[in-house]
mmCIF file of C-alpha atoms in Angstrom:
data_model
loop_
_atom_site.group_PDB
_atom_site.id
_atom_site.type_symbol
_atom_site.label_atom_id
_atom_site.label_comp_id
_atom_site.label_asym_id
_atom_site.label_seq_id
_atom_site.Cartn_x
_atom_site.Cartn_y
_atom_site.Cartn_z
ATOM 1 C CA LEU V 1 45.204 6.473 -23.419
ATOM 2 C CA GLU V 2 44.022 3.183 -21.591
ATOM 3 C CA VAL V 3 40.639 2.882 -21.404
ATOM 4 C CA PRO V 4 39.875 1.132 -17.915
ATOM 5 C CA VAL V 5 38.403 -2.502 -17.745
ATOM 6 C CA ARG V 6 34.882 -2.876 -16.345
ATOM 7 C CA ASN V 7 35.767 -5.605 -13.783
ATOM 8 C CA VAL V 8 34.382 -4.467 -10.758
ATOM 9 C CA VAL V 9 30.987 -5.622 -9.150
ATOM 10 C CA LEU V 10 28.923 -3.356 -7.042
ATOM 11 C CA LEU V 11 27.576 -4.995 -4.312
ATOM 12 C CA ALA V 12 24.645 -3.921 -2.126
ATOM 13 C CA GLU V 13 23.943 -6.628 0.497
ATOM 14 C CA ASP V 14 23.339 -6.474 4.293
ATOM 15 C CA ASN V 15 23.913 -10.131 5.398
ATOM 16 C CA ASP V 16 27.686 -10.947 5.768
ATOM 17 C CA CYS V 17 27.596 -14.336 4.975
ATOM 18 C CA VAL V 18 26.056 -13.898 1.910
ATOM 19 C CA ALA V 19 28.131 -10.995 0.781
ATOM 20 C CA GLY V 20 31.267 -13.131 1.472
ATOM 21 C CA LEU V 21 30.223 -15.921 -0.645
ATOM 22 C CA VAL V 22 29.700 -13.449 -3.533
ATOM 23 C CA GLY V 23 32.902 -12.238 -3.111
ATOM 24 C CA ARG V 24 34.343 -15.543 -3.290
ATOM 25 C CA ILE V 25 33.007 -16.387 -6.222
ATOM 26 C CA LEU V 26 33.228 -13.436 -8.246
ATOM 27 C CA ALA V 27 37.164 -13.185 -6.956
ATOM 28 C CA ARG V 28 37.200 -17.056 -8.518
ATOM 29 C CA ILE V 29 35.578 -15.680 -11.722
ATOM 30 C CA GLY V 30 38.207 -12.584 -11.797
ATOM 31 C CA LEU V 31 36.044 -9.934 -10.948
ATOM 32 C CA THR V 32 36.622 -7.074 -8.322
ATOM 33 C CA VAL V 33 33.842 -6.514 -5.505
ATOM 34 C CA ILE V 34 32.952 -3.488 -3.786
ATOM 35 C CA ARG V 35 30.275 -4.291 -1.466
ATOM 36 C CA THR V 36 28.069 -1.518 0.210
ATOM 37 C CA GLU V 37 25.243 -2.443 2.816
ATOM 38 C CA THR V 38 22.626 0.069 2.164
ATOM 39 C CA GLY V 39 21.432 1.916 -0.461
ATOM 40 C CA ALA V 40 22.171 4.913 -0.446
ATOM 41 C CA ARG V 41 25.850 4.337 -0.476
ATOM 42 C CA CYS V 42 25.436 2.214 -3.824
ATOM 43 C CA GLU V 43 24.069 5.284 -5.342
ATOM 44 C CA LYS V 44 26.888 7.074 -3.682
ATOM 45 C CA LEU V 45 29.758 4.631 -5.049
ATOM 46 C CA PHE V 46 27.971 3.935 -8.277
ATOM 47 C CA ALA V 47 27.699 7.715 -9.007
ATOM 48 C CA GLU V 48 31.679 7.898 -7.830
ATOM 49 C CA ARG V 49 32.871 4.778 -10.019
ATOM 50 C CA HIS V 50 30.417 4.163 -12.641
ATOM 51 C CA ALA V 51 33.010 3.935 -15.096
ATOM 52 C CA GLU V 52 34.590 0.673 -13.744
ATOM 53 C CA ILE V 53 31.327 -1.421 -12.753
ATOM 54 C CA ALA V 54 30.312 -3.877 -15.501
ATOM 55 C CA LEU V 55 27.591 -5.289 -12.892
ATOM 56 C CA VAL V 56 25.361 -4.485 -9.866
ATOM 57 C CA MET V 57 24.356 -6.799 -7.533
ATOM 58 C CA LEU V 58 21.057 -5.980 -5.167
ATOM 59 C CA ASP V 59 19.468 -7.533 -2.141
ATOM 60 C CA CYS V 60 15.785 -6.468 -2.625
ATOM 61 C CA GLY V 61 15.701 -6.411 1.143
ATOM 62 C CA LEU V 62 18.157 -3.870 1.815
ATOM 63 C CA PRO V 63 18.136 -2.061 5.485
ATOM 64 C CA ASP V 64 17.297 1.846 3.846
ATOM 65 C CA GLY V 65 14.463 0.929 0.951
ATOM 66 C CA ASP V 66 13.975 -1.682 -1.519
ATOM 67 C CA GLY V 67 16.842 -3.286 -4.082
ATOM 68 C CA ALA V 68 14.454 -2.831 -7.243
ATOM 69 C CA ALA V 69 13.590 0.718 -7.013
ATOM 70 C CA LEU V 70 17.640 1.128 -6.488
ATOM 71 C CA GLY V 71 17.529 -0.758 -9.890
ATOM 72 C CA GLN V 72 15.464 1.586 -11.044
ATOM 73 C CA ARG V 73 17.354 4.612 -10.026
ATOM 74 C CA LEU V 74 20.355 3.302 -11.339
ATOM 75 C CA TRP V 75 19.182 2.509 -14.709
ATOM 76 C CA ALA V 76 18.150 6.191 -15.010
ATOM 77 C CA ARG V 77 21.333 7.038 -14.693
ATOM 78 C CA ALA V 78 22.924 4.496 -16.812
ATOM 79 C CA PRO V 79 20.057 2.593 -19.109
ATOM 80 C CA GLY V 80 21.277 -1.174 -20.029
ATOM 81 C CA LEU V 81 23.318 -1.580 -16.501
ATOM 82 C CA PRO V 82 23.786 -5.483 -15.972
ATOM 83 C CA ILE V 83 21.740 -5.962 -12.646
ATOM 84 C CA LEU V 84 21.257 -8.574 -10.418
ATOM 85 C CA LEU V 85 18.804 -8.875 -7.737
ATOM 86 C CA MET V 86 18.714 -11.383 -5.146
ATOM 87 C CA SER V 87 15.847 -12.046 -2.781
ATOM 88 C CA GLY V 88 14.931 -14.939 -0.319
ATOM 89 C CA ARG V 89 11.133 -14.530 -1.386
ATOM 90 C CA GLU V 90 8.486 -13.542 -3.984
ATOM 91 C CA HIS V 91 9.632 -9.793 -4.434
ATOM 92 C CA ALA V 92 6.839 -7.683 -7.628
ATOM 93 C CA GLY V 93 9.717 -5.043 -7.938
ATOM 94 C CA ALA V 94 12.203 -7.440 -9.016
ATOM 95 C CA ARG V 95 10.000 -9.189 -11.668
ATOM 96 C CA ALA V 96 8.536 -5.897 -12.730
ATOM 97 C CA LEU V 97 12.533 -5.067 -12.889
ATOM 98 C CA THR V 98 13.227 -8.706 -14.868
ATOM 99 C CA GLY V 99 11.153 -8.186 -17.616
ATOM 100 C CA SER V 100 12.067 -4.790 -18.232
ATOM 101 C CA GLY V 101 15.796 -4.774 -19.194
ATOM 102 C CA LYS V 102 18.995 -6.397 -18.997
ATOM 103 C CA ALA V 103 18.372 -7.974 -14.768
ATOM 104 C CA VAL V 104 17.998 -11.231 -13.924
ATOM 105 C CA PHE V 105 16.656 -12.547 -10.393
ATOM 106 C CA LEU V 106 18.239 -14.846 -8.212
ATOM 107 C CA SER V 107 16.249 -16.241 -5.675
ATOM 108 C CA LYS V 108 18.384 -17.175 -1.625
ATOM 109 C CA PRO V 109 19.954 -19.424 -0.189
ATOM 110 C CA PHE V 110 21.565 -20.284 -4.078
ATOM 111 C CA PHE V 111 24.200 -22.400 -5.457
ATOM 112 C CA PRO V 112 27.807 -20.824 -6.569
ATOM 113 C CA GLY V 113 27.172 -22.397 -9.947
ATOM 114 C CA GLN V 114 23.766 -20.492 -10.001
ATOM 115 C CA LEU V 115 25.155 -17.053 -9.670
ATOM 116 C CA GLU V 116 28.115 -17.903 -11.863
ATOM 117 C CA GLU V 117 25.490 -18.933 -14.551
ATOM 118 C CA ARG V 118 23.273 -15.533 -13.872
ATOM 119 C CA ILE V 119 26.824 -13.471 -14.141
ATOM 120 C CA ALA V 120 27.320 -15.236 -17.229
ATOM 121 C CA ALA V 121 24.110 -14.473 -18.963
ATOM 122 C CA LEU V 122 24.477 -10.921 -18.252
ATOM 123 C CA LEU V 123 28.425 -10.054 -19.145
ATOM 124 C CA GLY V 124 28.340 -12.266 -21.671
ATOM 125 C CA ALA V 125 31.611 -13.885 -22.294
ATOM 126 C CA VAL V 126 33.172 -11.676 -19.619
ATOM 127 C CA ALA V 127 32.143 -14.292 -16.978
#
């Protein structure tokens, strides 16, 4: 029996430009992206495909809710799940989440190298 390799990033981002950039960067470092534009769909996809997911990337300002609060709900299901939070502005919920476990924050706009560094910090040798 072969154990599936966790190389999938679940991306909850409603901005097409940001999602496209992230997808290209992650593909370059060997990761596959599943993208959703809402927190509700992100939770559904995580429930269905959690065995494949190595990392969850959450925009703090999703159309249907707060990405940091979504991160807390995902951690309730999978403690220690690597989470990368993104926002173009200061976000208190993100600061609380990054201070309490395996999560990092990336301020928008960002350079590709900054994203790669954060992912490497979360995933270690995978990235």
